[in-house]
């Protein structure tokens, strides 16, 4: 049975992150946005806080480091023994979105590279690639990344052209990846390549390519409209020789279409979290607009304009609440280990639209104040940040395609 109340632990996490947002993040978020970076010092302090909050193991797990036993564990199918890891991550993601979404995207840990290694890596690969995140408090900060998108292949992931050719016990990779979150600083990146583009999905392979591998380099770092404190990089592979043991899941895994499925499995767990972040940005704009209305309007006065503003507030609140419920549904299924592609896409598509509308309408409600530039108003930042939530992890259009395909497939069974 889906549970709407937060557990005591989730409530504590929610409150601790909200306090952090109020006291540390919000006062610095515009400066970090201008500097195009969140300082490492913030992340170190955050990790200390996380360790104090949850103990070393829980904090390591939150940051993506895992011991092999945990990493090998499958989600429970028995609802009574159900983990709430995805739900808890969604609760945290919403608060990060509310405070500053760039922080979560830049959080040290495997990031988007984590899900494919977790779902398809061998035990040895999980141990090797997750192991580097376990001791970050006492050593260098580390990141992982996920390299799927190419200049000619974004939504159409089956069209990737980065090639991989077997050479003895190794593979030679050639190609370019673009818009890779944390790509410039990642210790390793899951790179998707193809043995033969004409085979489509069946020809795809996923490799963990480590920083420093000859032939693997960072191209330009993108200047973005929003989420500017999050690093987005181009990656270049030129005759890059990757050891055979870095082929994710080993050769056996590719007797079927596993390479492509690895990419898709990632989205089923990450799309609801991206949707949760969008809810957080929408909530931030909503709260800002409510405060503005509190300070500037008396909505009980019978002025038609005020009735319209009250209606706008009601609409923003209603949509954001519906988006959050879709997130909870998608993470509930993920925690059960049940298929959730349709629900994950519904949450992502709807939350992106609801939060974008919240940001636009909040600007409208605030009138001229809403048009102030970045140094004066967080609204400007949220307005810029939210756009990406309808683009990455699959655009809104692609989510709608996924949903409609599944609905139409259901019709065929009648
Ligand atoms: C900030 C940021 C971070 C990112 N991080 C990563 C990352 O870490 N790793 C990674 O691999 N990628 C990453 N991406 C890339 C992102 O996933 C792609 O930008 C996204 O998949 C869209 O691809 P595209 O930009 O090539 O647009 P296109 O696929 O060219 O789409 C252009 C337009 O056409 C529409 N469209 C395309 N196909 C269809 C269709 N079949 N039906 C209807 N409409 C369609 C789209 O909805 C869109 O409106 C990131 C992007 C950004 C902006």
CSV table of C-alpha atoms in Angstrom, one decimal, residues 28-330:
chain,number,residue,atom,x,y,z
A,28,UNK,CA,25.1,31.8,-1.5
A,29,UNK,CA,23.2,30.3,-4.4
A,30,UNK,CA,23.3,33.4,-6.6
A,31,UNK,CA,27.1,33.7,-6.1
A,32,UNK,CA,27.6,30.1,-6.9
A,33,UNK,CA,25.4,30.5,-10.0
A,34,UNK,CA,27.6,33.4,-11.1
A,35,UNK,CA,30.8,31.5,-10.3
A,36,UNK,CA,29.5,28.5,-12.3
A,37,UNK,CA,30.6,26.2,-9.4
A,38,UNK,CA,29.7,25.1,-5.9
A,39,UNK,CA,32.8,25.1,-3.7
A,40,UNK,CA,34.3,21.8,-2.7
A,41,UNK,CA,34.3,23.1,0.8
A,42,UNK,CA,30.5,23.2,0.8
A,43,UNK,CA,30.4,19.5,-0.3
A,44,UNK,CA,32.9,18.5,2.4
A,45,UNK,CA,30.8,20.2,5.1
A,46,UNK,CA,27.7,18.7,3.7
A,47,UNK,CA,29.3,15.2,3.8
A,48,UNK,CA,30.3,15.8,7.4
A,49,UNK,CA,26.7,16.7,8.2
A,50,UNK,CA,25.4,13.6,6.3
A,51,UNK,CA,27.8,11.4,8.2
A,52,UNK,CA,26.7,12.9,11.5
A,53,UNK,CA,23.0,12.5,10.5
A,54,UNK,CA,23.0,9.0,9.3
A,55,UNK,CA,26.3,7.3,10.2
A,56,UNK,CA,29.1,6.6,7.8
A,57,UNK,CA,27.3,3.7,6.0
A,58,UNK,CA,24.0,5.6,5.4
A,59,UNK,CA,25.9,8.7,4.3
A,60,UNK,CA,28.1,6.7,2.0
A,61,UNK,CA,25.0,5.2,0.5
A,62,UNK,CA,23.4,8.6,0.0
A,63,UNK,CA,26.4,9.8,-1.8
A,64,UNK,CA,26.5,6.7,-3.9
A,65,UNK,CA,29.3,4.7,-2.3
A,66,UNK,CA,28.2,1.2,-1.4
A,67,UNK,CA,29.8,-1.9,-0.1
A,68,UNK,CA,29.5,-4.8,-2.6
A,69,UNK,CA,26.9,-6.6,-0.5
A,70,UNK,CA,24.5,-3.7,-0.6
A,71,UNK,CA,25.2,-3.1,-4.3
A,72,UNK,CA,24.5,-6.7,-5.1
A,73,UNK,CA,21.2,-6.7,-3.2
A,74,UNK,CA,18.0,-6.7,-5.3
A,75,UNK,CA,15.0,-4.5,-4.3
A,76,UNK,CA,12.5,-6.4,-2.1
A,77,UNK,CA,9.3,-7.6,-3.8
A,78,UNK,CA,7.6,-8.2,-0.5
A,79,UNK,CA,5.9,-4.8,0.3
A,80,UNK,CA,6.3,-5.5,4.0
A,81,UNK,CA,10.1,-5.7,3.6
A,82,UNK,CA,10.2,-2.8,1.2
A,83,UNK,CA,13.1,-0.4,1.2
A,84,UNK,CA,12.2,3.2,0.8
A,85,UNK,CA,15.5,4.2,-0.7
A,86,UNK,CA,14.0,5.7,-3.9
A,87,UNK,CA,11.3,7.5,-2.0
A,88,UNK,CA,13.8,8.9,0.5
A,89,UNK,CA,16.0,10.0,-2.4
A,90,UNK,CA,13.0,11.8,-3.9
A,91,UNK,CA,12.2,13.6,-0.7
A,92,UNK,CA,15.8,14.8,-0.5
A,93,UNK,CA,15.8,15.7,-4.2
A,94,UNK,CA,12.8,17.9,-3.8
A,95,UNK,CA,14.4,19.8,-1.0
A,96,UNK,CA,17.7,20.2,-3.0
A,97,UNK,CA,15.6,21.5,-5.9
A,98,UNK,CA,13.9,24.0,-3.6
A,99,UNK,CA,17.3,25.1,-2.2
A,100,UNK,CA,19.5,24.9,-5.4
A,101,UNK,CA,19.2,22.0,-7.9
A,102,UNK,CA,22.8,22.5,-9.1
A,103,UNK,CA,24.0,21.2,-5.8
A,104,UNK,CA,22.4,17.9,-6.2
A,105,UNK,CA,23.7,17.5,-9.8
A,106,UNK,CA,27.2,18.3,-8.5
A,107,UNK,CA,27.1,16.2,-5.4
A,108,UNK,CA,30.3,14.0,-5.2
A,109,UNK,CA,29.5,10.4,-5.8
A,110,UNK,CA,28.7,8.3,-8.9
A,111,UNK,CA,25.8,10.5,-10.0
A,112,UNK,CA,24.0,9.3,-13.1
A,113,UNK,CA,26.8,6.8,-13.7
A,114,UNK,CA,25.6,4.9,-10.5
A,115,UNK,CA,22.4,3.3,-11.8
A,116,UNK,CA,23.9,1.5,-14.8
A,117,UNK,CA,26.8,0.2,-12.8
A,118,UNK,CA,24.4,-0.9,-10.0
A,119,UNK,CA,22.0,-2.6,-12.3
A,120,UNK,CA,24.4,-4.2,-14.9
A,121,UNK,CA,27.9,-4.2,-13.4
A,122,UNK,CA,29.5,-7.4,-12.2
A,123,UNK,CA,30.3,-7.7,-8.4
A,124,UNK,CA,33.9,-7.0,-9.2
A,125,UNK,CA,33.0,-3.9,-11.2
A,126,UNK,CA,30.7,-2.6,-8.4
A,127,UNK,CA,33.4,-3.0,-5.9
A,128,UNK,CA,36.0,-1.3,-8.0
A,129,UNK,CA,33.9,1.6,-9.3
A,130,UNK,CA,31.8,2.4,-6.2
A,131,UNK,CA,34.7,1.8,-3.8
A,132,UNK,CA,36.3,5.2,-4.6
A,133,UNK,CA,33.3,7.0,-3.1
A,134,UNK,CA,33.5,5.4,0.3
A,135,UNK,CA,36.2,7.4,2.0
A,136,UNK,CA,35.7,10.9,0.5
A,137,UNK,CA,35.7,12.6,3.8
A,138,UNK,CA,39.3,11.8,4.3
A,139,UNK,CA,40.5,12.0,0.7
A,140,UNK,CA,39.7,13.7,-2.6
A,141,UNK,CA,36.2,14.3,-3.7
A,142,UNK,CA,35.2,12.0,-6.6
A,143,UNK,CA,32.5,12.0,-9.2
A,144,UNK,CA,31.1,9.5,-11.7
A,145,UNK,CA,29.3,10.4,-14.9
A,146,UNK,CA,27.0,9.1,-17.6
A,147,UNK,CA,27.9,9.6,-21.2
A,148,UNK,CA,25.1,8.7,-23.6
A,149,UNK,CA,24.2,11.9,-25.6
A,150,UNK,CA,26.1,12.8,-28.7
A,151,UNK,CA,25.8,15.7,-31.1
A,152,UNK,CA,23.6,13.6,-33.4
A,153,UNK,CA,21.9,11.5,-30.8
A,154,UNK,CA,20.0,12.9,-27.9
A,155,UNK,CA,16.4,11.8,-27.7
A,156,UNK,CA,17.1,9.1,-30.3
A,157,UNK,CA,19.5,7.1,-28.1
A,158,UNK,CA,19.6,4.2,-30.6
A,159,UNK,CA,21.4,6.5,-33.1
A,160,UNK,CA,24.7,6.9,-31.2
A,161,UNK,CA,27.8,6.7,-33.4
A,162,UNK,CA,30.6,6.4,-30.9
A,163,UNK,CA,32.3,3.2,-32.0
A,164,UNK,CA,33.8,0.4,-30.1
A,165,UNK,CA,36.0,-2.2,-31.8
A,166,UNK,CA,37.4,-5.2,-30.0
A,167,UNK,CA,41.2,-5.5,-30.1
A,168,UNK,CA,42.6,-8.5,-28.3
A,169,UNK,CA,41.5,-8.3,-24.7
A,170,UNK,CA,40.6,-4.5,-25.0
A,171,UNK,CA,38.3,-2.2,-26.9
A,172,UNK,CA,39.1,0.8,-29.0
A,173,UNK,CA,36.6,3.7,-28.6
A,174,UNK,CA,36.2,6.6,-31.0
A,175,UNK,CA,33.5,9.4,-30.8
A,176,UNK,CA,32.2,12.5,-28.9
A,177,UNK,CA,29.8,12.8,-26.1
A,178,UNK,CA,28.1,16.1,-25.2
A,179,UNK,CA,26.2,17.7,-22.3
A,180,UNK,CA,27.7,15.3,-19.8
A,181,UNK,CA,27.0,16.3,-16.2
A,182,UNK,CA,30.2,16.3,-14.1
A,183,UNK,CA,32.0,14.9,-17.2
A,184,UNK,CA,35.0,17.1,-16.8
A,185,UNK,CA,35.8,16.1,-13.3
A,186,UNK,CA,34.5,12.5,-13.2
A,187,UNK,CA,36.9,9.7,-12.1
A,188,UNK,CA,35.0,7.5,-14.5
A,189,UNK,CA,32.2,7.8,-17.0
A,190,UNK,CA,29.8,5.2,-18.3
A,191,UNK,CA,30.2,5.6,-22.1
A,192,UNK,CA,27.7,4.0,-24.5
A,193,UNK,CA,29.2,3.0,-27.8
A,194,UNK,CA,28.2,0.7,-30.7
A,195,UNK,CA,29.9,-2.2,-32.5
A,196,UNK,CA,27.7,-1.5,-35.6
A,197,UNK,CA,25.2,1.4,-35.9
A,198,UNK,CA,23.1,-0.6,-38.3
A,199,UNK,CA,22.3,-3.0,-35.5
A,200,UNK,CA,20.6,-0.2,-33.6
A,201,UNK,CA,20.1,-1.0,-29.9
A,202,UNK,CA,21.4,-4.6,-30.2
A,203,UNK,CA,24.8,-3.2,-31.2
A,204,UNK,CA,25.3,-1.1,-28.2
A,205,UNK,CA,27.8,-1.6,-25.4
A,206,UNK,CA,28.4,0.3,-22.1
A,207,UNK,CA,32.0,0.8,-20.8
A,208,UNK,CA,33.3,2.4,-17.7
A,209,UNK,CA,36.0,4.7,-19.0
A,210,UNK,CA,38.4,6.0,-16.4
A,211,UNK,CA,39.9,9.5,-16.2
A,212,UNK,CA,43.4,9.5,-17.5
A,213,UNK,CA,42.8,6.6,-20.0
A,214,UNK,CA,45.0,7.6,-23.0
A,215,UNK,CA,42.7,9.0,-25.8
A,216,UNK,CA,40.0,10.1,-23.4
A,217,UNK,CA,39.8,13.8,-22.9
A,218,UNK,CA,37.5,16.6,-21.9
A,219,UNK,CA,36.4,19.1,-24.6
A,220,UNK,CA,34.6,22.3,-23.8
A,221,UNK,CA,32.6,23.1,-20.6
A,222,UNK,CA,29.2,24.4,-21.6
A,223,UNK,CA,27.9,27.9,-20.6
A,224,UNK,CA,24.3,27.3,-19.8
A,225,UNK,CA,21.2,29.4,-19.3
A,226,UNK,CA,20.3,27.6,-16.1
A,227,UNK,CA,21.8,25.3,-13.5
A,228,UNK,CA,25.0,27.2,-14.1
A,229,UNK,CA,26.8,25.9,-11.0
A,230,UNK,CA,26.5,22.4,-12.4
A,231,UNK,CA,29.3,21.3,-14.7
A,232,UNK,CA,28.3,20.1,-18.2
A,233,UNK,CA,31.1,18.9,-20.4
A,234,UNK,CA,31.9,17.5,-23.8
A,235,UNK,CA,34.0,14.3,-23.8
A,236,UNK,CA,36.2,13.1,-26.6
A,237,UNK,CA,37.3,9.6,-27.3
A,238,UNK,CA,40.2,9.2,-29.8
A,239,UNK,CA,41.5,5.7,-30.3
A,240,UNK,CA,40.8,5.3,-26.6
A,241,UNK,CA,41.9,1.8,-25.4
A,242,UNK,CA,39.6,0.5,-22.7
A,243,UNK,CA,40.4,-2.8,-20.9
A,244,UNK,CA,38.0,-5.6,-21.5
A,245,UNK,CA,37.2,-5.8,-17.7
A,246,UNK,CA,35.6,-2.3,-18.1
A,247,UNK,CA,32.8,-3.6,-20.4
A,248,UNK,CA,29.8,-3.2,-18.1
A,249,UNK,CA,28.4,-6.6,-17.1
A,250,UNK,CA,31.0,-8.5,-19.2
A,251,UNK,CA,30.6,-9.9,-22.7
A,252,UNK,CA,27.9,-12.3,-21.6
A,253,UNK,CA,25.5,-9.4,-20.9
A,254,UNK,CA,25.4,-8.4,-24.6
A,255,UNK,CA,24.1,-11.6,-26.0
A,256,UNK,CA,20.8,-9.8,-25.8
A,257,UNK,CA,20.0,-6.0,-26.1
A,258,UNK,CA,21.5,-5.4,-22.6
A,259,UNK,CA,23.7,-2.5,-23.6
A,260,UNK,CA,20.7,-0.4,-24.5
A,261,UNK,CA,18.5,-1.7,-21.6
A,262,UNK,CA,21.3,-0.6,-19.3
A,263,UNK,CA,20.7,3.0,-20.4
A,264,UNK,CA,16.9,2.7,-20.0
A,265,UNK,CA,17.1,1.1,-16.5
A,266,UNK,CA,19.0,4.2,-15.4
A,267,UNK,CA,16.1,6.4,-16.5
A,268,UNK,CA,13.5,4.4,-14.6
A,269,UNK,CA,15.1,5.3,-11.3
A,270,UNK,CA,16.5,8.7,-12.1
A,271,UNK,CA,13.5,10.3,-13.9
A,272,UNK,CA,11.3,10.4,-10.7
A,273,UNK,CA,14.2,12.1,-8.9
A,274,UNK,CA,14.5,14.7,-11.6
A,275,UNK,CA,10.8,15.2,-11.4
A,276,UNK,CA,11.1,15.6,-7.6
A,277,UNK,CA,13.8,18.3,-8.1
A,278,UNK,CA,11.5,20.1,-10.5
A,279,UNK,CA,8.8,20.0,-7.9
A,280,UNK,CA,11.3,21.6,-5.5
A,281,UNK,CA,12.0,24.5,-7.9
A,282,UNK,CA,8.3,24.9,-8.5
A,283,UNK,CA,7.7,25.0,-4.8
A,284,UNK,CA,10.4,27.6,-4.3
A,285,UNK,CA,8.8,29.9,-6.9
A,286,UNK,CA,5.3,29.2,-5.4
A,287,UNK,CA,6.5,30.1,-1.9
A,288,UNK,CA,8.1,33.3,-3.2
A,289,UNK,CA,4.9,34.3,-5.0
A,290,UNK,CA,2.9,33.6,-1.8
A,291,UNK,CA,5.2,35.8,0.2
A,292,UNK,CA,4.9,38.5,-2.4
A,293,UNK,CA,1.1,38.3,-2.3
A,294,UNK,CA,1.2,38.4,1.5
A,295,UNK,CA,3.3,41.5,1.5
A,296,UNK,CA,1.5,43.3,-1.4
A,297,UNK,CA,-2.1,42.2,-1.7
A,298,UNK,CA,-5.1,41.7,0.5
A,299,UNK,CA,-6.8,38.9,-1.4
A,300,UNK,CA,-10.0,39.2,0.6
A,301,UNK,CA,-10.7,42.6,-1.0
A,302,UNK,CA,-13.2,42.3,-3.9
A,303,UNK,CA,-10.9,43.5,-6.6
A,304,UNK,CA,-11.2,41.2,-9.7
A,305,UNK,CA,-7.4,41.2,-10.2
A,306,UNK,CA,-7.0,39.7,-6.7
A,307,UNK,CA,-9.4,37.0,-7.5
A,308,UNK,CA,-7.3,36.1,-10.5
A,309,UNK,CA,-4.2,36.0,-8.5
A,310,UNK,CA,-5.9,33.8,-5.9
A,311,UNK,CA,-6.9,31.5,-8.7
A,312,UNK,CA,-3.4,31.4,-10.1
A,313,UNK,CA,-2.0,30.4,-6.7
A,314,UNK,CA,-4.6,27.7,-6.3
A,315,UNK,CA,-3.7,26.3,-9.8
A,316,UNK,CA,0.1,26.3,-9.1
A,317,UNK,CA,-0.5,24.6,-5.7
A,318,UNK,CA,-2.8,22.0,-7.2
A,319,UNK,CA,-0.4,21.1,-10.1
A,320,UNK,CA,2.6,20.8,-7.8
A,321,UNK,CA,0.8,18.5,-5.4
A,322,UNK,CA,-0.3,16.3,-8.3
A,323,UNK,CA,3.2,16.2,-9.6
A,324,UNK,CA,4.5,15.2,-6.2
A,325,UNK,CA,2.0,12.3,-5.9
A,326,UNK,CA,3.2,11.0,-9.3
A,327,UNK,CA,6.7,11.1,-8.0
A,328,UNK,CA,5.7,9.1,-4.9
A,329,UNK,CA,3.9,6.5,-7.1
A,330,UNK,CA,6.9,6.1,-9.4
